Coordinates of N, CA, C and O in Angstrom, one line a residue:
E172 N 0.7 -1.4 0.1 CA -0.2 0.1 -0.5 C 0.9 1.3 -0.2 O 2.2 1.8 0.4
D173 N 0.1 2.4 -0.9 CA 1.6 3.1 -0.9 C 0.8 4.0 0.8 O -0.1 5.0 0.7
L174 N 1.7 4.7 2.1 CA 2.1 5.4 3.2 C 1.7 6.7 2.5 O 0.6 7.3 3.2
S175 N 2.2 7.9 1.3 CA 2.2 8.4 1.0 C 1.1 9.5 0.4 O 0.0 10.0 0.7
R176 N -0.2 8.9 0.7 CA -1.9 8.9 -0.3 C -2.5 8.5 0.6 O -3.6 8.2 0.6
R177 N -2.0 8.0 2.2 CA -2.3 7.7 2.6 C -3.0 6.2 3.3 O -4.7 5.4 3.5
D178 N -2.7 5.7 2.7 CA -3.3 4.1 2.2 C -3.5 2.8 3.1 O -3.7 1.6 3.9
A179 N -2.6 3.2 3.7 CA -1.5 2.1 5.4 C -1.5 3.7 6.9 O -1.2 4.7 5.6
D180 N -1.7 3.5 7.4 CA -0.9 4.3 8.5 C 0.2 3.3 8.4 O 1.9 4.1 8.3
I181 N 0.5 1.8 8.8 CA 2.0 1.8 9.1 C 2.4 0.3 8.0 O 1.6 0.4 8.0
A182 N 3.7 0.9 7.7 CA 4.3 -0.2 6.7 C 4.9 -1.0 7.6 O 5.5 -0.5 8.1
V183 N 5.4 -2.8 7.1 CA 6.6 -2.8 7.3 C 7.2 -3.3 5.9 O 7.1 -3.9 4.5
R184 N 8.6 -2.7 5.2 CA 9.4 -2.9 3.8 C 9.6 -3.9 4.1 O 11.2 -3.8 5.2
M185 N 10.7 -3.8 2.7 CA 12.4 -4.7 2.9 C 12.6 -3.4 2.1 O 14.6 -4.3 2.3
V186 N 12.9 -2.8 2.6 CA 13.9 -1.4 2.0 C 14.0 -0.3 2.1 O 12.8 0.3 2.3
K187 N 14.4 0.2 2.1 CA 14.5 1.9 2.8 C 13.6 2.3 2.1 O 13.8 2.7 0.5
P188 N 12.6 3.1 2.0 CA 11.2 4.4 2.2 C 12.9 5.6 1.1 O 13.0 6.2 2.1
T189 N 12.5 6.0 0.2 CA 13.2 7.3 0.0 C 11.7 8.5 -0.2 O 12.7 9.1 -0.4
Q190 N 11.2 8.2 -0.5 CA 10.2 9.0 0.1 C 10.2 10.0 1.8 O 10.4 9.2 2.6
G191 N 10.2 11.6 1.3 CA 10.7 12.2 2.1 C 9.8 12.5 3.2 O 9.5 12.8 4.6
A192 N 8.5 12.6 2.8 CA 7.3 12.3 3.9 C 7.1 11.3 4.8 O 6.6 11.1 5.5
L193 N 7.6 10.2 5.0 CA 7.9 9.6 5.9 C 9.1 9.3 7.6 O 10.0 9.8 6.7
F194 N 8.3 8.4 7.8 CA 9.0 8.6 9.1 C 9.1 7.5 9.3 O 8.2 6.0 9.3
A195 N 10.8 6.9 8.4 CA 11.5 4.9 9.3 C 12.6 4.2 9.6 O 12.8 6.3 10.1
K196 N 11.9 3.5 10.7 CA 12.8 2.9 11.4 C 13.8 2.2 11.1 O 12.5 0.9 10.5
K197 N 15.1 1.8 10.8 CA 15.5 0.2 10.3 C 15.3 -0.5 11.6 O 15.7 -0.5 12.5
L198 N 15.2 -1.9 11.4 CA 15.5 -2.4 12.7 C 16.5 -3.9 12.3 O 16.5 -4.6 13.4
G199 N 16.6 -4.3 11.6 CA 18.5 -5.0 11.3 C 18.2 -5.6 9.6 O 17.4 -5.2 8.7
V200 N 18.7 -6.9 9.7 CA 18.4 -7.5 8.0 C 17.9 -8.9 8.3 O 18.1 -9.6 9.4
L201 N 17.0 -9.7 7.6 CA 16.6 -11.0 7.9 C 17.4 -12.6 7.1 O 18.0 -11.5 5.5
N202 N 17.8 -12.8 7.5 CA 18.4 -14.1 6.3 C 17.9 -15.0 5.3 O 16.3 -15.5 6.2
L203 N 17.5 -15.4 3.8 CA 16.8 -15.8 3.4 C 18.2 -16.8 2.1 O 19.5 -16.3 2.1
G204 N 17.3 -18.0 1.3 CA 18.7 -18.6 0.9 C 17.2 -20.0 0.7 O 15.7 -19.8 1.2
L205 N 17.9 -20.3 -0.4 CA 16.9 -21.8 -0.8 C 16.5 -22.7 0.2 O 17.6 -23.4 1.0
H206 N 15.5 -23.3 0.7 CA 15.6 -24.8 1.2 C 14.1 -25.5 0.5 O 13.1 -24.8 -0.4
A207 N 13.6 -26.7 0.8 CA 13.1 -27.5 0.3 C 12.5 -27.8 1.8 O 13.0 -28.8 2.6
H208 N 10.8 -28.9 2.0 CA 10.7 -30.1 2.5 C 11.9 -31.7 3.0 O 11.9 -31.7 1.3
P209 N 11.9 -30.6 3.4 CA 12.0 -33.5 3.9 C 11.7 -34.3 2.7 O 12.2 -35.2 2.1
Q210 N 10.6 -34.4 2.8 CA 9.9 -35.2 2.6 C 10.2 -34.6 0.9 O 10.6 -35.9 0.0
Y211 N 9.8 -33.1 0.5 CA 10.8 -33.4 -1.4 C 11.8 -33.7 -1.5 O 12.3 -34.5 -2.5
L212 N 13.0 -33.6 -0.6 CA 13.7 -33.9 -1.3 C 14.1 -35.5 -1.4 O 15.6 -35.7 -2.1
R213 N 14.2 -36.2 0.2 CA 14.4 -37.8 -0.6 C 13.2 -37.8 -1.1 O 13.9 -39.2 -2.1
A214 N 12.4 -37.7 -1.7 CA 11.3 -37.7 -3.0 C 12.1 -37.9 -4.0 O 12.8 -38.4 -5.1
H215 N 13.1 -36.2 -5.0 CA 13.4 -36.2 -5.6 C 15.2 -35.2 -6.2 O 15.7 -35.5 -6.8
G216 N 15.3 -36.0 -4.8 CA 16.7 -35.8 -4.4 C 17.1 -34.3 -3.8 O 16.5 -33.4 -4.6
T217 N 18.6 -34.1 -3.9 CA 19.0 -32.4 -3.6 C 20.2 -32.1 -4.0 O 20.6 -32.5 -4.8
P218 N 19.6 -30.5 -5.0 CA 20.3 -30.5 -6.1 C 21.3 -30.4 -5.2 O 21.8 -29.3 -4.2
R219 N 22.5 -30.2 -6.4 CA 24.3 -30.2 -5.6 C 24.9 -29.5 -6.6 O 25.7 -28.7 -6.4
S220 N 24.2 -28.7 -7.8 CA 24.5 -27.8 -8.3 C 23.2 -26.0 -9.4 O 22.0 -26.9 -8.7
L221 N 23.9 -25.0 -9.2 CA 22.4 -24.7 -10.2 C 21.5 -25.6 -11.1 O 20.9 -24.9 -12.0
E222 N 22.6 -25.5 -12.5 CA 22.1 -26.7 -12.9 C 21.4 -27.5 -12.4 O 20.7 -28.1 -13.5
E223 N 21.6 -28.4 -11.7 CA 20.9 -29.5 -11.4 C 19.5 -28.9 -10.6 O 18.1 -28.8 -11.1
L224 N 19.6 -27.7 -10.1 CA 18.7 -26.6 -9.7 C 17.9 -26.6 -10.8 O 16.3 -26.5 -10.2
R225 N 18.0 -26.5 -11.5 CA 16.7 -26.3 -13.0 C 16.0 -27.1 -12.7 O 15.6 -27.1 -13.1
Q226 N 16.3 -28.6 -12.7 CA 15.5 -29.1 -13.5 C 14.5 -29.3 -11.5 O 13.1 -30.9 -12.3
H227 N 14.5 -29.1 -11.0 CA 13.8 -29.3 -9.8 C 13.1 -28.3 -9.6 O 12.8 -26.8 -10.4
P228 N 11.2 -28.0 -9.4 CA 9.9 -27.4 -9.3 C 10.0 -25.9 -8.2 O 10.7 -26.0 -7.8
L229 N 10.4 -24.8 -8.7 CA 10.8 -23.9 -7.5 C 10.0 -22.7 -8.1 O 8.9 -22.3 -8.4
I230 N 10.2 -22.5 -6.8 CA 8.5 -21.8 -6.4 C 8.8 -19.9 -6.2 O 9.5 -20.1 -5.8
G231 N 8.4 -18.7 -6.4 CA 8.9 -17.9 -7.0 C 7.3 -16.3 -7.0 O 6.6 -17.2 -7.1
F232 N 7.4 -15.7 -7.6 CA 6.9 -14.9 -7.0 C 6.6 -14.5 -9.0 O 6.6 -15.6 -10.0
D233 N 5.5 -13.9 -9.1 CA 4.6 -13.5 -10.5 C 4.8 -12.7 -10.9 O 5.7 -12.2 -12.5
S234 N 4.8 -11.1 -10.8 CA 4.8 -9.9 -11.1 C 6.2 -9.9 -11.6 O 7.5 -10.3 -10.1
A235 N 6.7 -8.3 -11.8 CA 7.7 -7.7 -11.8 C 8.0 -7.0 -10.8 O 9.4 -7.5 -10.1
A236 N 7.0 -6.6 -9.9 CA 7.6 -5.9 -9.0 C 8.1 -6.5 -8.1 O 9.5 -5.8 -7.5
S237 N 7.2 -7.7 -8.1 CA 7.8 -8.5 -6.4 C 10.1 -8.8 -6.6 O 10.9 -8.2 -6.0
V238 N 10.8 -8.8 -8.3 CA 11.9 -8.8 -8.2 C 12.8 -7.0 -7.5 O 13.6 -7.4 -7.4
R239 N 11.8 -7.2 -7.8 CA 12.6 -4.8 -7.4 C 12.7 -4.5 -5.7 O 13.5 -4.4 -5.7
R240 N 12.0 -6.2 -5.0 CA 12.5 -6.4 -4.0 C 14.2 -6.9 -3.9 O 14.2 -6.4 -2.3
L241 N 14.5 -8.2 -4.6 CA 15.6 -8.6 -4.5 C 17.1 -8.3 -4.8 O 17.1 -7.1 -5.3
P242 N 17.4 -7.6 -3.7 CA 19.2 -8.0 -4.5 C 19.5 -7.9 -5.8 O 19.8 -9.1 -5.8
P243 N 20.5 -7.6 -6.5 CA 21.0 -8.1 -7.4 C 21.6 -9.0 -7.4 O 22.6 -9.5 -6.4
M244 N 21.5 -10.1 -7.9 CA 21.6 -11.4 -8.3 C 22.9 -12.0 -9.4 O 22.8 -11.2 -10.9
A245 N 23.5 -12.8 -8.9 CA 24.4 -13.4 -10.2 C 23.4 -14.0 -11.2 O 23.6 -14.5 -12.1
V246 N 22.2 -15.4 -10.4 CA 22.5 -15.6 -11.5 C 20.3 -14.9 -11.9 O 19.7 -14.2 -10.7
P247 N 20.9 -14.2 -13.0 CA 18.5 -13.4 -13.4 C 17.7 -14.1 -12.7 O 17.6 -15.2 -13.3
L248 N 16.5 -13.2 -12.1 CA 15.1 -13.9 -11.4 C 14.6 -13.2 -12.6 O 14.3 -12.1 -12.6
T249 N 13.5 -14.6 -13.4 CA 12.6 -14.1 -14.0 C 11.5 -14.8 -13.5 O 11.7 -16.4 -13.5
R250 N 10.4 -14.4 -13.5 CA 8.8 -15.2 -13.2 C 9.1 -16.6 -14.5 O 7.8 -17.8 -13.9
D251 N 9.2 -16.8 -15.8 CA 9.2 -18.0 -16.3 C 10.6 -19.0 -15.5 O 10.4 -20.0 -15.0
L252 N 11.0 -18.5 -14.2 CA 12.4 -20.1 -13.5 C 11.1 -20.9 -12.9 O 11.3 -21.4 -12.6
F253 N 9.6 -20.4 -12.2 CA 9.5 -20.8 -11.5 C 8.0 -21.1 -11.7 O 7.4 -21.1 -12.5
A254 N 7.9 -22.6 -11.2 CA 6.7 -23.9 -11.4 C 5.4 -23.6 -10.6 O 4.1 -23.5 -11.5
F255 N 5.3 -22.3 -9.8 CA 4.5 -22.0 -9.4 C 5.6 -20.0 -8.3 O 6.3 -19.8 -7.7
R256 N 4.0 -20.0 -8.8 CA 4.9 -18.5 -9.4 C 3.2 -18.0 -7.9 O 1.6 -18.3 -8.2
C257 N 4.0 -16.5 -6.9 CA 2.9 -16.4 -6.4 C 3.3 -14.6 -5.8 O 4.6 -15.5 -5.4
D258 N 2.7 -13.9 -5.6 CA 3.9 -12.8 -5.3 C 3.1 -12.4 -3.7 O 3.4 -11.7 -2.6
S259 N 2.7 -13.6 -3.5 CA 2.8 -13.4 -1.9 C 3.5 -14.9 -1.0 O 3.2 -15.5 -1.2
D260 N 3.9 -14.1 -0.3 CA 4.6 -14.3 0.7 C 4.0 -15.8 1.2 O 5.6 -17.0 1.3
I261 N 3.8 -15.9 2.1 CA 3.2 -16.8 3.0 C 2.7 -17.4 1.5 O 2.9 -19.3 2.3
G262 N 2.3 -17.5 0.9 CA 1.8 -18.1 -0.1 C 2.9 -19.5 -1.0 O 2.6 -20.3 -0.8
Q263 N 4.2 -18.7 -1.2 CA 5.4 -18.8 -1.4 C 5.3 -20.2 0.1 O 6.0 -22.0 -0.5
Y264 N 5.8 -19.5 0.8 CA 5.9 -20.8 2.1 C 4.9 -21.4 1.9 O 5.1 -22.7 2.4
A265 N 3.8 -21.0 2.2 CA 3.1 -22.7 2.5 C 3.3 -24.1 1.0 O 2.7 -25.1 1.7
A266 N 3.8 -23.7 0.3 CA 3.9 -24.2 -1.4 C 5.7 -25.0 -0.3 O 5.8 -25.7 -0.8
L267 N 7.0 -24.4 0.6 CA 7.4 -24.6 0.6 C 7.2 -26.0 1.4 O 7.6 -27.3 1.1
R268 N 6.5 -25.3 2.6 CA 6.5 -26.3 3.6 C 5.2 -27.6 3.4 O 5.1 -28.8 4.2
A269 N 4.5 -27.1 1.8 CA 3.1 -28.4 1.7 C 4.3 -29.1 0.3 O 4.1 -30.5 0.6
G270 N 5.2 -28.9 0.3 CA 6.1 -29.9 -0.2 C 6.5 -29.3 -2.2 O 7.2 -31.1 -3.1
F271 N 6.4 -28.5 -2.2 CA 5.9 -28.9 -3.5 C 7.8 -28.7 -3.9 O 7.5 -29.2 -5.8
G272 N 8.0 -27.7 -3.6 CA 8.8 -27.7 -4.8 C 10.8 -26.7 -3.3 O 10.7 -27.0 -2.4
V273 N 11.1 -26.2 -4.6 CA 12.4 -26.1 -3.8 C 12.4 -24.2 -4.2 O 11.5 -23.4 -4.9
G274 N 12.2 -23.1 -2.3 CA 11.5 -21.5 -2.9 C 13.2 -20.6 -1.8 O 14.0 -21.1 -0.9
V275 N 13.0 -20.2 -1.5 CA 13.7 -18.5 -1.5 C 12.4 -18.4 0.1 O 11.8 -18.8 -0.4
C276 N 13.3 -18.5 1.6 CA 12.5 -18.0 2.8 C 13.6 -18.1 3.2 O 15.5 -18.2 3.7
Q277 N 13.0 -17.1 4.6 CA 14.2 -16.6 6.2 C 14.3 -17.6 6.3 O 14.1 -18.7 6.6
V278 N 15.5 -18.3 6.9 CA 16.7 -19.0 7.2 C 16.1 -19.3 9.4 O 16.8 -20.6 8.6
A279 N 15.1 -18.4 9.4 CA 15.0 -19.1 11.0 C 13.8 -19.6 10.3 O 13.9 -20.5 11.6
L280 N 13.0 -19.1 9.6 CA 11.4 -19.8 9.7 C 11.7 -20.4 9.3 O 10.9 -22.3 9.2
A281 N 13.0 -21.4 8.3 CA 13.2 -22.3 7.5 C 13.8 -23.6 9.3 O 12.9 -25.0 9.0
K282 N 14.3 -22.5 9.6 CA 14.8 -23.7 11.1 C 14.4 -24.6 11.8 O 13.5 -25.8 12.4
R283 N 12.3 -23.6 12.2 CA 12.0 -24.2 12.6 C 10.6 -24.3 12.6 O 10.2 -25.1 13.2
D284 N 10.3 -24.7 10.8 CA 9.6 -25.4 10.8 C 10.4 -26.8 9.8 O 9.1 -27.5 9.0
G285 N 11.1 -26.8 10.1 CA 12.0 -28.2 9.6 C 12.5 -28.2 8.2 O 12.7 -29.4 7.9
L286 N 12.1 -26.9 7.8 CA 12.8 -27.1 6.0 C 14.1 -27.3 6.4 O 14.8 -27.0 6.8
L287 N 14.5 -28.0 4.2 CA 16.5 -28.0 4.8 C 17.3 -26.8 3.7 O 16.2 -27.0 2.4
P288 N 17.8 -26.4 3.8 CA 18.2 -25.5 3.0 C 19.4 -26.2 2.3 O 19.7 -27.6 2.3
V289 N 19.1 -25.3 0.5 CA 19.9 -26.2 -0.5 C 20.9 -26.0 -1.7 O 20.5 -24.1 -1.1
L290 N 21.8 -25.7 -1.5 CA 23.0 -25.5 -1.5 C 22.9 -23.9 -1.7 O 23.0 -22.4 -2.1
P291 N 23.1 -24.1 -0.1 CA 23.9 -23.2 1.1 C 25.0 -22.6 0.3 O 25.5 -22.6 -0.3
G292 N 24.3 -20.8 0.3 CA 24.8 -19.7 -0.2 C 24.9 -19.7 -1.3 O 25.5 -18.1 -1.7
A293 N 24.4 -20.2 -2.1 CA 24.8 -20.0 -3.8 C 23.6 -19.1 -4.2 O 23.9 -18.0 -4.0
L294 N 22.7 -18.9 -3.3 CA 21.3 -17.5 -4.3 C 20.7 -16.7 -2.7 O 20.2 -16.2 -2.3
A295 N 22.2 -17.4 -1.3 CA 21.2 -16.7 0.1 C 21.9 -14.3 -0.1 O 22.8 -14.8 -1.0
F296 N 20.9 -14.1 0.4 CA 21.0 -12.8 0.6 C 20.2 -12.4 1.9 O 19.4 -12.6 2.6
Q297 N 20.4 -11.0 2.5 CA 20.1 -10.3 3.6 C 18.6 -9.8 2.8 O 19.1 -8.3 1.3
L298 N 17.6 -9.3 3.2 CA 16.8 -8.3 3.5 C 16.6 -7.1 4.3 O 16.7 -8.0 5.2
E299 N 16.4 -6.1 4.5 CA 16.7 -5.4 5.2 C 14.9 -5.3 5.8 O 14.0 -5.1 4.7
V300 N 15.2 -4.8 7.4 CA 13.4 -4.4 7.8 C 12.8 -3.1 8.1 O 14.2 -2.4 9.0
W301 N 11.9 -2.3 8.1 CA 11.9 -1.6 8.0 C 10.5 -0.8 8.2 O 9.6 -1.9 8.1
V302 N 10.0 -0.4 9.4 CA 9.1 -0.6 9.8 C 8.4 1.4 8.7 O 9.1 2.3 10.0
V303 N 8.2 1.8 9.1 CA 7.6 2.7 8.0 C 6.2 3.3 8.4 O 4.9 2.8 9.0
M304 N 6.3 4.7 8.7 CA 4.9 5.2 9.3 C 5.2 7.5 8.2 O 6.0 7.3 7.6
H305 N 3.8 8.0 8.4 CA 4.0 9.2 7.0 C 3.7 10.2 8.9 O 4.2 10.0 9.9
K306 N 5.3 10.7 8.3 CA 5.1 11.7 9.5 C 4.2 12.5 9.8 O 4.5 13.0 11.1
D307 N 3.6 12.9 9.1 CA 2.0 13.8 9.6 C 2.1 12.8 11.1 O 0.8 12.8 11.7
Q308 N 2.2 11.0 10.9 CA 0.7 10.7 11.5 C 1.9 10.7 13.1 O 1.4 9.0 13.9
K309 N 3.6 10.2 13.6 CA 4.0 10.7 15.2 C 3.7 11.0 15.7 O 3.7 10.0 16.5
S310 N 3.0 12.2 15.8 CA 2.2 13.2 16.7 C 1.3 12.0 17.4 O -0.1 12.9 18.0
S311 N 0.6 10.9 16.6 CA -0.8 10.3 16.6 C -0.8 9.4 17.9 O 0.8 8.5 17.4
R312 N -0.8 9.3 19.0 CA -1.0 8.9 20.9 C -0.7 7.0 20.1 O -0.1 6.0 19.8
R313 N -1.8 6.5 19.3 CA -2.8 5.6 19.2 C -1.2 4.8 17.8 O -0.8 4.3 18.4
L314 N -1.3 5.6 17.2 CA -0.9 5.6 15.9 C 0.6 4.6 16.1 O 1.1 3.9 15.8
R315 N 1.4 5.9 17.0 CA 3.0 6.1 17.7 C 3.4 4.7 18.4 O 4.6 3.9 18.5
L316 N 2.4 4.3 19.5 CA 2.4 3.2 20.2 C 2.8 2.1 19.3 O 3.2 1.0 19.9
M317 N 1.1 1.5 18.3 CA 1.6 0.5 17.3 C 2.7 0.4 16.5 O 3.1 -0.8 16.5
F318 N 3.1 1.8 15.9 CA 4.4 0.8 14.8 C 5.9 1.6 16.4 O 6.6 0.6 15.5
D319 N 6.1 1.8 17.7 CA 7.3 2.1 18.6 C 6.7 -0.1 18.6 O 8.1 -0.8 19.1
H320 N 6.0 -0.8 18.9 CA 5.1 -2.0 19.4 C 5.7 -3.3 18.0 O 6.5 -4.2 19.2
L321 N 5.3 -3.0 17.4 CA 5.6 -3.3 15.8 C 7.2 -3.8 15.5 O 7.8 -4.4 15.2
A322 N 7.5 -2.4 15.8 CA 8.8 -2.4 16.0 C 9.6 -3.3 16.6 O 10.7 -3.5 16.5
A323 N 9.3 -3.6 17.7 CA 9.9 -3.6 19.2 C 10.0 -5.1 18.2 O 10.6 -6.2 18.7
C324 N 8.7 -5.9 18.7 CA 8.1 -7.7 18.1 C 9.5 -7.7 16.0 O 9.8 -8.5 17.1
L325 N 8.9 -7.2 15.2 CA 9.8 -6.9 14.7 C 11.9 -7.4 15.2 O 12.0 -8.2 14.6
R326 N 11.7 -6.2 15.7 CA 14.1 -6.5 16.0 C 13.5 -7.8 17.0 O 14.5 -8.3 17.0
A327 N 13.2 -8.2 17.7 CA 13.3 -9.1 18.8 C 12.9 -10.8 17.7 O 13.8 -11.3 18.1
H328 N 12.2 -10.5 17.0 CA 12.3 -11.5 15.7 C 13.8 -11.5 15.3 O 14.3 -12.9 15.0
I329 N 14.2 -10.7 14.8 CA 15.0 -10.6 13.8 C 16.0 -11.2 15.0 O 17.1 -11.8 14.3
V330 N 16.4 -10.4 16.2 CA 16.8 -10.6 17.0 C 17.8 -12.5 17.1 O 18.4 -13.4 17.1
R331 N 16.4 -13.2 17.4 CA 16.3 -14.7 17.5 C 16.9 -15.2 16.4 O 17.2 -16.1 16.6
E332 N 16.0 -14.6 15.6 CA 17.1 -15.3 14.3 C 18.3 -15.4 13.8 O 19.1 -15.8 13.1
Q333 N 18.9 -14.5 13.8 CA 20.2 -14.1 14.0 C 21.6 -15.0 15.8 O 22.8 -15.2 15.3
S334 N 20.8 -15.0 15.7 CA 21.5 -16.3 17.5 C 21.3 -17.5 17.3 O 20.9 -17.7 16.7

């Protein structure tokens, strides 16, 4: 949603906001990497190279807007690479947990839910996490309390991930 147009009061972003009318607080970075469900890997084998990875159904985004959130990578990412396309991170994660194929997710979530790393380091990257609101709303006690609470909870999640 567009905070500048007041489509939302508070947003969590994975890139630093550039609009001057926004107040943003960086909470840290999340580690992401390729993962798959253990049952999927038992049934189909674990890819040992990027070339072998191309033989597996990949879970990823549908729209070009999603790729703009990612840092530049050695492997060009296009929607044609993905057998399962979904712009919802939750939808992609559900497909991973259901054993559909190989996809990118947060390292901490993968560990928590028993997903296994695939080609560790090959497509590993970090995303910054920012909580953002319109500068004019900083003076609203209700919104500032929610902003601070959301920031504290997300920061705690990021710190847990890194330990």
